[in-house]
Tab-separated table of C-alpha atoms in Angstrom:
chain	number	residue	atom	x	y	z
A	121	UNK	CA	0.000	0.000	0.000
A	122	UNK	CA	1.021	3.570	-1.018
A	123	UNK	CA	0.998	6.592	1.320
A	124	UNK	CA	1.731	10.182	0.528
A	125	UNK	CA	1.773	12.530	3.402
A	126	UNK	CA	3.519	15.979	5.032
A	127	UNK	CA	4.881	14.277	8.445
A	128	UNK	CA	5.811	10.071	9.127
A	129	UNK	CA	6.324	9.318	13.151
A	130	UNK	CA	7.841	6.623	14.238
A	131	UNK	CA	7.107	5.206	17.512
A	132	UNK	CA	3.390	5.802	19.023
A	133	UNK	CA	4.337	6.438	22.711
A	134	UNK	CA	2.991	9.454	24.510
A	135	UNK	CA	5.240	11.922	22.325
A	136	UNK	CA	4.345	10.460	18.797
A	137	UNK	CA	0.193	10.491	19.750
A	138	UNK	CA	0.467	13.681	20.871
A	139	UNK	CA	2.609	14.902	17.813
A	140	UNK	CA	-0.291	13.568	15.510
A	141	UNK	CA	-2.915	15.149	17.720
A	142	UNK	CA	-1.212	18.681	17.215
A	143	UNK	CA	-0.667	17.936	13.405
A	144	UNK	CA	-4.342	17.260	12.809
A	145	UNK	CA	-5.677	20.478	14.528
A	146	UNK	CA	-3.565	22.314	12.333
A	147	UNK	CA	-4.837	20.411	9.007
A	148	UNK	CA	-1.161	18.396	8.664
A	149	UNK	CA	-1.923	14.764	7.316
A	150	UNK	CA	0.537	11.976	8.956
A	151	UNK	CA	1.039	8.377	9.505
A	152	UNK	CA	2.349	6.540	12.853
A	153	UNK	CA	3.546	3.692	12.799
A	154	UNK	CA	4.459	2.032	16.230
A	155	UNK	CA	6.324	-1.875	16.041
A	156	UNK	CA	5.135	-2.881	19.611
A	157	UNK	CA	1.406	-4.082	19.784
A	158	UNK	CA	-1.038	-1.385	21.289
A	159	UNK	CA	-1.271	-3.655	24.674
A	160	UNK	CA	2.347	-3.715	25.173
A	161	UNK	CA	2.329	0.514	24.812
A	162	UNK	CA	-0.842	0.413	26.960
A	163	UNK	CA	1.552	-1.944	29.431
A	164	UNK	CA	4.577	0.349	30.032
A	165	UNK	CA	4.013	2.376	33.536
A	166	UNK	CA	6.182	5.273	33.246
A	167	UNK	CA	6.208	8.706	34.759
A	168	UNK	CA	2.882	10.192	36.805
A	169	UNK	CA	3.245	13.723	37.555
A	170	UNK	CA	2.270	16.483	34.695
A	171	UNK	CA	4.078	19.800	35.221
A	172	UNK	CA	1.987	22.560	34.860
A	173	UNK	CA	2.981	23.444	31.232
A	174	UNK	CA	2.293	20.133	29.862
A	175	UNK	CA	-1.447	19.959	31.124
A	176	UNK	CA	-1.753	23.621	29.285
A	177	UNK	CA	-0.455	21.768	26.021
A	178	UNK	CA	-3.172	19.223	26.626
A	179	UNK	CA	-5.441	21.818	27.463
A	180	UNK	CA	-4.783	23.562	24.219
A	181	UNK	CA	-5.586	20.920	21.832
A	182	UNK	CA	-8.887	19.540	23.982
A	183	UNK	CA	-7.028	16.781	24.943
A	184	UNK	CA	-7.331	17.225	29.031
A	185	UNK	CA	-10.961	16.250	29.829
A	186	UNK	CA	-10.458	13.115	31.974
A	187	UNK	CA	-7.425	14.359	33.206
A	188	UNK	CA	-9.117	17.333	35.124
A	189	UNK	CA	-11.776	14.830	35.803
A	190	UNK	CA	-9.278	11.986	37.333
A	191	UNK	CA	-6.506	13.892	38.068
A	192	UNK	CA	-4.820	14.755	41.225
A	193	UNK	CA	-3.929	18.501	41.030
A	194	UNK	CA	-0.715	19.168	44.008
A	195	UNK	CA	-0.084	22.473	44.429
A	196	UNK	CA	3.622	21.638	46.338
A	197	UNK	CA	5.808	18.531	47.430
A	198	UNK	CA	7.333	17.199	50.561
A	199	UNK	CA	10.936	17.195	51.199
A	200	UNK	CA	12.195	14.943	53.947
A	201	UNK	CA	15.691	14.873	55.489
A	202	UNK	CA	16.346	11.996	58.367
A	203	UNK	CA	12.971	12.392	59.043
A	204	UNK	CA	12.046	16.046	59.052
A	205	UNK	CA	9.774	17.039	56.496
A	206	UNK	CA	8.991	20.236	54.966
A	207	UNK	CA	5.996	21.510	52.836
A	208	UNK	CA	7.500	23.246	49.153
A	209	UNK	CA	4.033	25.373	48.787
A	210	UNK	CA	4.246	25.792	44.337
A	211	UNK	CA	0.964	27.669	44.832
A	212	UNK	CA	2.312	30.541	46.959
A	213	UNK	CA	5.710	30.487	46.037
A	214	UNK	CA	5.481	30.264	41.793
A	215	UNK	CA	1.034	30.185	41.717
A	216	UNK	CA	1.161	27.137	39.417
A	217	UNK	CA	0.402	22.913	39.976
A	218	UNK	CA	0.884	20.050	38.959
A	219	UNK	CA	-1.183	16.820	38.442
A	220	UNK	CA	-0.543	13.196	39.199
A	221	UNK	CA	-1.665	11.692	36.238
A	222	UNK	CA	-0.304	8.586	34.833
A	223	UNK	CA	1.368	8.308	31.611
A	224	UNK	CA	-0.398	5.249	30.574
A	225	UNK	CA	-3.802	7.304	30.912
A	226	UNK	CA	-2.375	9.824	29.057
A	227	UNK	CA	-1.897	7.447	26.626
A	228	UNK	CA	-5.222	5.985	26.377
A	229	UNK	CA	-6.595	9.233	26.144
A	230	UNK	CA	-4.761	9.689	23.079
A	231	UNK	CA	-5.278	6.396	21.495
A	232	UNK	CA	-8.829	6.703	21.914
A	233	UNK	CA	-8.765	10.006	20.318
A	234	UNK	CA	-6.415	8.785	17.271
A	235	UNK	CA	-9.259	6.317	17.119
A	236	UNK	CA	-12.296	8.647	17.159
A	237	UNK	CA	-10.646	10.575	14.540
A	238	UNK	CA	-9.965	7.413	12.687
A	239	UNK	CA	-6.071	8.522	12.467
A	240	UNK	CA	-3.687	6.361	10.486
A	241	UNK	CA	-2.008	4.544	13.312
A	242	UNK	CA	-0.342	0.977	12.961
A	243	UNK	CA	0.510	-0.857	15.814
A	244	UNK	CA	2.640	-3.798	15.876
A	245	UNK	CA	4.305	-3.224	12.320
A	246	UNK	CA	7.393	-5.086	11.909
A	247	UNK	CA	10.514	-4.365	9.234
A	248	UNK	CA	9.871	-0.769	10.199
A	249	UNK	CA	12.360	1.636	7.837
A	250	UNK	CA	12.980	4.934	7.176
A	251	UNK	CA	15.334	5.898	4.964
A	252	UNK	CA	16.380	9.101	2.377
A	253	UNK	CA	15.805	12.063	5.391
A	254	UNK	CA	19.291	13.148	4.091
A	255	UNK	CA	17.339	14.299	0.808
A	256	UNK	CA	14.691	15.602	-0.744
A	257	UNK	CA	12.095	12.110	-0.800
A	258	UNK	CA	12.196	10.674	2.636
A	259	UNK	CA	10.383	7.221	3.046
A	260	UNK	CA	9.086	5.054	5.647
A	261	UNK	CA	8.640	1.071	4.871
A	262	UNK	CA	6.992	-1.157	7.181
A	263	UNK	CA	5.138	-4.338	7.089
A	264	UNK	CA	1.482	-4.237	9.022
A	265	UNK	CA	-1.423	-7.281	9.079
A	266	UNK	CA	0.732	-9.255	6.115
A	267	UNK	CA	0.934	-5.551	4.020
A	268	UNK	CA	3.874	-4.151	2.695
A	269	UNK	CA	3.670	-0.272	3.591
A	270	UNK	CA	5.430	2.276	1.923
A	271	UNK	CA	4.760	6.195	3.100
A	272	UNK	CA	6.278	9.114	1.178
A	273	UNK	CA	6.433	12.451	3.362
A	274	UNK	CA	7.980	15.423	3.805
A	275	UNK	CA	9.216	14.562	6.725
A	276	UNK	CA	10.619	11.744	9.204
A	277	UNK	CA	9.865	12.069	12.903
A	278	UNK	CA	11.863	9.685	15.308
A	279	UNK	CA	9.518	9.353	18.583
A	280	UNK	CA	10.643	5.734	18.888
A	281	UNK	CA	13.260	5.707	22.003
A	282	UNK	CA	16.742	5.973	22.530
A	283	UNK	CA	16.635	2.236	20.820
A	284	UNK	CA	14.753	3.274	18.030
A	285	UNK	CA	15.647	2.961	14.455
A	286	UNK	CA	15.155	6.600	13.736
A	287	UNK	CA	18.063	7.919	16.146
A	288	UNK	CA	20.750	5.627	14.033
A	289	UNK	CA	19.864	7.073	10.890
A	290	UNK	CA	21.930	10.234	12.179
A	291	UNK	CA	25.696	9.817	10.757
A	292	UNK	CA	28.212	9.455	13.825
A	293	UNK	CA	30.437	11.704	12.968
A	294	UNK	CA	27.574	14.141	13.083
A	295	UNK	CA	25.884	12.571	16.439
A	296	UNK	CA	27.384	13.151	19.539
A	297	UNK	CA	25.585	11.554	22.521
A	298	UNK	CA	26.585	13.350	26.301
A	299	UNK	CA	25.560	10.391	29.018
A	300	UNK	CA	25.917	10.584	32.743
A	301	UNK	CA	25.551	6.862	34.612
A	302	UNK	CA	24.233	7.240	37.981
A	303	UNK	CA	25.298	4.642	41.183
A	304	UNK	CA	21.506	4.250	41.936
A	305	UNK	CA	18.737	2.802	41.194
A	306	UNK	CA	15.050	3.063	41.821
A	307	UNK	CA	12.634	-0.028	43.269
A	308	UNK	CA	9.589	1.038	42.368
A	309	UNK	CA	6.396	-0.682	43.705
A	310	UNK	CA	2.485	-0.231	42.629
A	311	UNK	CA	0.278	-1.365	45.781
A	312	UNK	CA	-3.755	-1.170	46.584
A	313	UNK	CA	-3.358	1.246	48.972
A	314	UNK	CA	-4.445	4.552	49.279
A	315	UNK	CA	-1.525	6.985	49.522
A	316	UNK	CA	-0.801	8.142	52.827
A	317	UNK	CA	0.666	11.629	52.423
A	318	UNK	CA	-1.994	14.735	50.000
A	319	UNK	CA	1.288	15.060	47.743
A	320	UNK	CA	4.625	13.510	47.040
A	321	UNK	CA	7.439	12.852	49.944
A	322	UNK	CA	11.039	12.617	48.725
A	323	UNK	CA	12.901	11.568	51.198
A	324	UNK	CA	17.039	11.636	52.081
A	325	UNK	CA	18.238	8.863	54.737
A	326	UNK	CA	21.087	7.212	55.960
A	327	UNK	CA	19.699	4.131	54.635
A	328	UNK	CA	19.082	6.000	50.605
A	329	UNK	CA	16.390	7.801	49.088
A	330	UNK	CA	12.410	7.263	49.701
A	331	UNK	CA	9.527	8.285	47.829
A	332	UNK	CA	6.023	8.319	48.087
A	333	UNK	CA	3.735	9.220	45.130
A	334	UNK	CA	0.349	7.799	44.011
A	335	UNK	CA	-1.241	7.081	40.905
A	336	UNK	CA	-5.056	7.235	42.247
A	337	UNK	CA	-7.253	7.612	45.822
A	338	UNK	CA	-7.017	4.055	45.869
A	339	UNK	CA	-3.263	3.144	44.337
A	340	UNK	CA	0.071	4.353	45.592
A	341	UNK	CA	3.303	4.500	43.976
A	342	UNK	CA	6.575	4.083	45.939
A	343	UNK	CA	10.460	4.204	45.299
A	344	UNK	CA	13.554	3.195	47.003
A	345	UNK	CA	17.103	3.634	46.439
A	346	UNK	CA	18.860	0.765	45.785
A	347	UNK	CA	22.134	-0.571	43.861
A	348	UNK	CA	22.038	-0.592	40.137
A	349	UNK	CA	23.643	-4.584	40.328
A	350	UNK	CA	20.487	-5.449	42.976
A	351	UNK	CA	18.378	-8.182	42.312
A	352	UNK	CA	13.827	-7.601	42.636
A	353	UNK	CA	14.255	-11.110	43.808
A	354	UNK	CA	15.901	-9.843	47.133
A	355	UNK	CA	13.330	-7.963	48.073
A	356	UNK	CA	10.376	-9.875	49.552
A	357	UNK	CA	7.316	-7.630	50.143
A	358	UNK	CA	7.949	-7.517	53.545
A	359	UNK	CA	11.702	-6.220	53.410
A	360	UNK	CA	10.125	-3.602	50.814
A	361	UNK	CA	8.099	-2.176	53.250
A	362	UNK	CA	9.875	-2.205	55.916
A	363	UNK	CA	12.379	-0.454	54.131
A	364	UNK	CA	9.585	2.303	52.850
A	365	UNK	CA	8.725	2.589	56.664
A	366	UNK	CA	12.597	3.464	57.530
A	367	UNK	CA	13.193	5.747	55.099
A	368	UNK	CA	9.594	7.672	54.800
A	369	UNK	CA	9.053	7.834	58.733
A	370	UNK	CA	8.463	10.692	60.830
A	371	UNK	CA	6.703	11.746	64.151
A	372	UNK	CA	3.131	11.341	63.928
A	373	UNK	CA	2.384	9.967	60.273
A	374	UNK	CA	1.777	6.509	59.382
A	375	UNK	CA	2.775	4.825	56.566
A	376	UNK	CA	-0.291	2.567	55.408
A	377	UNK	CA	0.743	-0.660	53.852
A	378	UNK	CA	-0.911	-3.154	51.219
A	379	UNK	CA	-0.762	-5.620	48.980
A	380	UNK	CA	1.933	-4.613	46.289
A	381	UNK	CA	0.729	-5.384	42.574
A	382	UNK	CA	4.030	-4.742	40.679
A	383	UNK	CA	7.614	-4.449	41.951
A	384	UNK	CA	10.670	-3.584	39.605
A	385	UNK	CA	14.647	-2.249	39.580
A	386	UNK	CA	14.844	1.150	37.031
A	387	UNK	CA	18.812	2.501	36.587
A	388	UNK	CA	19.097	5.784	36.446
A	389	UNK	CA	21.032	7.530	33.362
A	390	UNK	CA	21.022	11.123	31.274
A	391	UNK	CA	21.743	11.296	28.035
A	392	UNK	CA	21.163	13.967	25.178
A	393	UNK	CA	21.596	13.452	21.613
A	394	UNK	CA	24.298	16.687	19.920
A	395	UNK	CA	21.104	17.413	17.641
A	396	UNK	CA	17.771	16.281	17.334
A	397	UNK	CA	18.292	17.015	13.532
A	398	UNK	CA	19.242	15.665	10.603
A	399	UNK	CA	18.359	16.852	6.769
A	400	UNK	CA	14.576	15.571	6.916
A	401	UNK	CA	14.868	13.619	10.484
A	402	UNK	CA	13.783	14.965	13.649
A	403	UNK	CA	13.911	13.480	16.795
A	404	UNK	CA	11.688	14.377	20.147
A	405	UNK	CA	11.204	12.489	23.310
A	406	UNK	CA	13.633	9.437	24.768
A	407	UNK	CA	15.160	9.422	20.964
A	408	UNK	CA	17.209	12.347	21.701
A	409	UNK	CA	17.116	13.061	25.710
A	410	UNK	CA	16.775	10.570	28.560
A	411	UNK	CA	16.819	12.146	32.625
A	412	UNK	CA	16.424	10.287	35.582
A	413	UNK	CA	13.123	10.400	37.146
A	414	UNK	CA	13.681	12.153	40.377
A	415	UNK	CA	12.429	15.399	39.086
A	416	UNK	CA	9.576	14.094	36.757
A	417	UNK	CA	10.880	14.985	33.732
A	418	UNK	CA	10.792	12.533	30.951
A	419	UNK	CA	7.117	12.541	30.216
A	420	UNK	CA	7.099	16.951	30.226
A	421	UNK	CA	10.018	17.127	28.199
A	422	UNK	CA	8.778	14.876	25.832
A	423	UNK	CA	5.330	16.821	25.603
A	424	UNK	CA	7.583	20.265	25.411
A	425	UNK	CA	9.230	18.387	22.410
A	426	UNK	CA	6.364	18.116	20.611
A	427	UNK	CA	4.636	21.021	21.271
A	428	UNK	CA	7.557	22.864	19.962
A	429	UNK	CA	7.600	20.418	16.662
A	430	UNK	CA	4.299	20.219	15.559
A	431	UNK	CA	4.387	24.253	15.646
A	432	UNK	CA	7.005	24.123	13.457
A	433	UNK	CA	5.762	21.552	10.806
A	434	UNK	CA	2.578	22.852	10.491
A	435	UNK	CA	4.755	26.419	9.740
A	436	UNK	CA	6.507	24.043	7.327
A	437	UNK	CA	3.948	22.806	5.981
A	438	UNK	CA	2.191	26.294	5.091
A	439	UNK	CA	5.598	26.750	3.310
A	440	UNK	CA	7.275	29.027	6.400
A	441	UNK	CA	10.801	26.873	8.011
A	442	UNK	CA	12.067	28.953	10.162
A	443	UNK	CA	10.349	27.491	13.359
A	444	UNK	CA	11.651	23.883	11.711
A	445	UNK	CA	15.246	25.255	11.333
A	446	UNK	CA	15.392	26.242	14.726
A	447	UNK	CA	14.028	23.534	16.275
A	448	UNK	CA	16.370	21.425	17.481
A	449	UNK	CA	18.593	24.502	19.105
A	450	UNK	CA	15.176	25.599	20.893
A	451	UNK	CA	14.566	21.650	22.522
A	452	UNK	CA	17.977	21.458	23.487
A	453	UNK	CA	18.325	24.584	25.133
A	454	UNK	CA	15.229	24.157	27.176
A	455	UNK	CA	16.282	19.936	27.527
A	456	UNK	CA	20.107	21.309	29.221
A	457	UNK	CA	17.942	22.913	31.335
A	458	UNK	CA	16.045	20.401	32.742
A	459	UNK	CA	19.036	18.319	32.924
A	460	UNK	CA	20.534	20.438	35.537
A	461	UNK	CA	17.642	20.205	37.187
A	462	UNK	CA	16.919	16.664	37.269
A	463	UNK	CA	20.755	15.900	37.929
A	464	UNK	CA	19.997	18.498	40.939
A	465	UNK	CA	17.428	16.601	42.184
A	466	UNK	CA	18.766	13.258	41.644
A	467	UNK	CA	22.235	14.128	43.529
A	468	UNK	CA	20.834	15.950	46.500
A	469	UNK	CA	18.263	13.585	47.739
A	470	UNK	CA	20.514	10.241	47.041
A	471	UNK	CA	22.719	8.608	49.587
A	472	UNK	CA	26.335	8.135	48.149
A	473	UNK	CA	26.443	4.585	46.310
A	474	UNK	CA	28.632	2.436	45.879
A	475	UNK	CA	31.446	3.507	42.913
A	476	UNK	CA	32.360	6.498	46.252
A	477	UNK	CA	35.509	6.254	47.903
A	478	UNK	CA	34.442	4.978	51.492
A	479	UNK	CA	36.258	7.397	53.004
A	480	UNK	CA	34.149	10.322	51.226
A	481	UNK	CA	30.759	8.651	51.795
A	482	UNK	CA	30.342	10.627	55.219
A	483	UNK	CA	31.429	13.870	53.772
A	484	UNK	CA	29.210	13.713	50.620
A	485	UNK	CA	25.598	12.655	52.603
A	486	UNK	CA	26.418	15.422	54.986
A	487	UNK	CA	27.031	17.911	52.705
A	488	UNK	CA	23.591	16.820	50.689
A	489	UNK	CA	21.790	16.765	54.355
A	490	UNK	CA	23.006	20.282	54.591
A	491	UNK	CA	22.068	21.184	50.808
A	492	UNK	CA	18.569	20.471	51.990
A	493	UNK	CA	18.579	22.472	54.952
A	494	UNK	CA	19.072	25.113	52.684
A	495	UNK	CA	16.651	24.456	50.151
A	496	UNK	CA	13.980	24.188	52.797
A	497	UNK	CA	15.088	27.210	54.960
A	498	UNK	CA	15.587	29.560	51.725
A	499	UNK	CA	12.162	31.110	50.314
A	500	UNK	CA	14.215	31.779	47.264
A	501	UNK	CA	15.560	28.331	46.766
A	502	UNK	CA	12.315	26.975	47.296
A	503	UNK	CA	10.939	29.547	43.993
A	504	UNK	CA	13.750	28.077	42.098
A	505	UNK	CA	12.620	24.605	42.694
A	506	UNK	CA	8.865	25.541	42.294
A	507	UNK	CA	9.357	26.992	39.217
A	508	UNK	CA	11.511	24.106	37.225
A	509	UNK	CA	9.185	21.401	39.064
A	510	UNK	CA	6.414	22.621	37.703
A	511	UNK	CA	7.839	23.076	34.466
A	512	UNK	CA	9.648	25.629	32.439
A	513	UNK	CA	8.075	28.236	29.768
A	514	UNK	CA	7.522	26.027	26.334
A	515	UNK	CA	8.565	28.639	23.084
């Protein structure tokens, strides 16, 4: 089957629906083609926490109804040092929110908008390939339901991963990739429980990092800090929560426990890709940026991404580039950004792991202890927080 189209996306996670949601309000044809089935996207639990300026994306382009409807709006966070804990008010310090909301409902609120709309969306399409972005006839081949596929666009738009096929097509002696490792690693646990705290604890201890989010009224979601070698298998239930109880405790609050649904081990990593553009190619989302998840960034910067691309397409596509050309400086401007912040985050509220000189260990969790001291005794510390957290102006 033939296909002639403006745009081609590859990879229908949150970034690529969204992309073809902000095409089609501005009258830009497109096909997305994703190779995983639609249960296994449906599947992936990622990020929960919406900054401010990606619900006002979603707002934009009527997107947002059952997120105001099901969504938890926080107007602040708890930050917890050896069990002192201390309100960040977002409302009064930087008068914006943000809303637990999961990205897989995000995600099914796109799909089943794609599907209202009838959009050209093929899940689970194998031999997926793009080629000829470096000229002036880009393609996209796939195979889908025993069908050859072949699309001819205007463009090729990599929101398939840091794995994805779209990122290699970017010559490496053009590509430069800047990567930080991390010596921790999240355990992250879904439980039936309601959530015992009204917003998010992070927590520093002796022990490592705690946190306590939620993904309903009636479903919490909670992290430790563990080794990046550790094994899920040894941590029993019970050694999880006791754990959670350590680390999250405090004078007069209770930690409620139940049974947990899902457990697993996440690394944490950076990266960011030297360009998110190549001839034809551009890249948004994991393809060209990853940050660790202490400061709830992956999903936003994604949505930022493709707010700023679909913008500049549809200007394309009307036969004005300049938003196009300077795409790809304007992401990665705003991305650096939010890598200092989520490297901020990350480093501050984590004990020292293991790759640290033993005899620095003491000297590095003090000084973090003391870092948050002064991020929760500083009014102006606390705006600076506030206003990355909840998420940074979108061009």
């Amino acid at each position: 089957m033939q296909h002639r189209v403006p745009v081609a996306i590859v990879g229908a996670g949150p970034a690529g629906l969204l992309l073809g949601h902000i095409l089609r309000a501005h009258g830009v044809d497109f096909v997305l083609v994703e190779h995983r089935s639609r249960d296994h996207v449906l599947s992936r639990i990622r990020a929960g926490v919406l900054e401010q300026a990606s619900v006002d994306v979603l707002d934009r382009y009527g997107l947002a109804e059952r997120l105001h409807t099901d969504g938890l709006v926080h107007g602040g966070i708890h930050l917890q040092v050896e069990g002192r804990r201390t309100h960040i008010d977002f409302e009064d310090l930087v008068g914006r929110t943000v809303t637990v909301y999961g990205q897989q409902r995000v995600v099914e609120d796109l799909m089943a908008r794609h599907d209202e709309l009838g959009s050209a969306v093929f899940y689970g399409a194998s031999d997926v390939t793009p080629s000829g972005v470096d000229g002036d006839a880009p393609r996209l081949e796939f195979r889908h339901d025993g069908e050859d596929h072949v699309v001819q666009a205007d463009f090729v738009i990599g929101t398939d991963g840091y794995h994805g096929v779209c990122r290699g097509l970017i010559p490496t002696e053009i590509l430069d990739v800047a990567e930080r490792s991390y010596d921790a690693a999240w355990l992250g646990i879904l439980a039936d429980v309601a959530p015992s705290t009204d917003e998010l604890i992070y927590a520093l201890h002796p022990d490592g990092f705690g946190m306590h989010s939620m993904r309903s009224p009636t479903v919490s979601r909670l992290y430790l800090q563990v080794d990046p070698t550790d094994d899920i298998a040894n941590w029993s239930d019970e050694r999880i929560w006791a754990a959670l109880q350590e680390r999250l405790g405090t004078a007069g609050w209770t930690l409620t426990e139940g049974p947990i649904t899902e457990k697993s081990i996440t690394p944490m990593r950076s990266s960011v890709a030297s360009t998110l553009a190549y001839g034809r190619l551009f890249l948004a989302g994991d393809a060209g940026h990853i940050v660790p998840p202490t400061g709830a960034k992956g999903l936003n910067a994604a949505i930022a991404d493709v707010a700023m691309l679909g913008e500049a397409l549809a200007a394309a596509n009307g036969g004005s580039d300049g938003l196009l050309a300077s795409y790809s400086r304007r992401a990665l401007e705003r991305q650096w950004k939010i890598q200092y912040f989520s490297q901020w985050m990350t480093d501050m509220l984590h004990t020292p792991g293991a790759e640290t000189p033993e005899g620095e260990r003491p000297f590095r969790y003090r000084s973090r202890v003391g870092q948050l001291a002064y991020v929760t005794g500083s009014r102006h510390a606390q705006q600076t927080l506030a206003e990355q957290y909840t998420g940074l102006a979108i061009e």
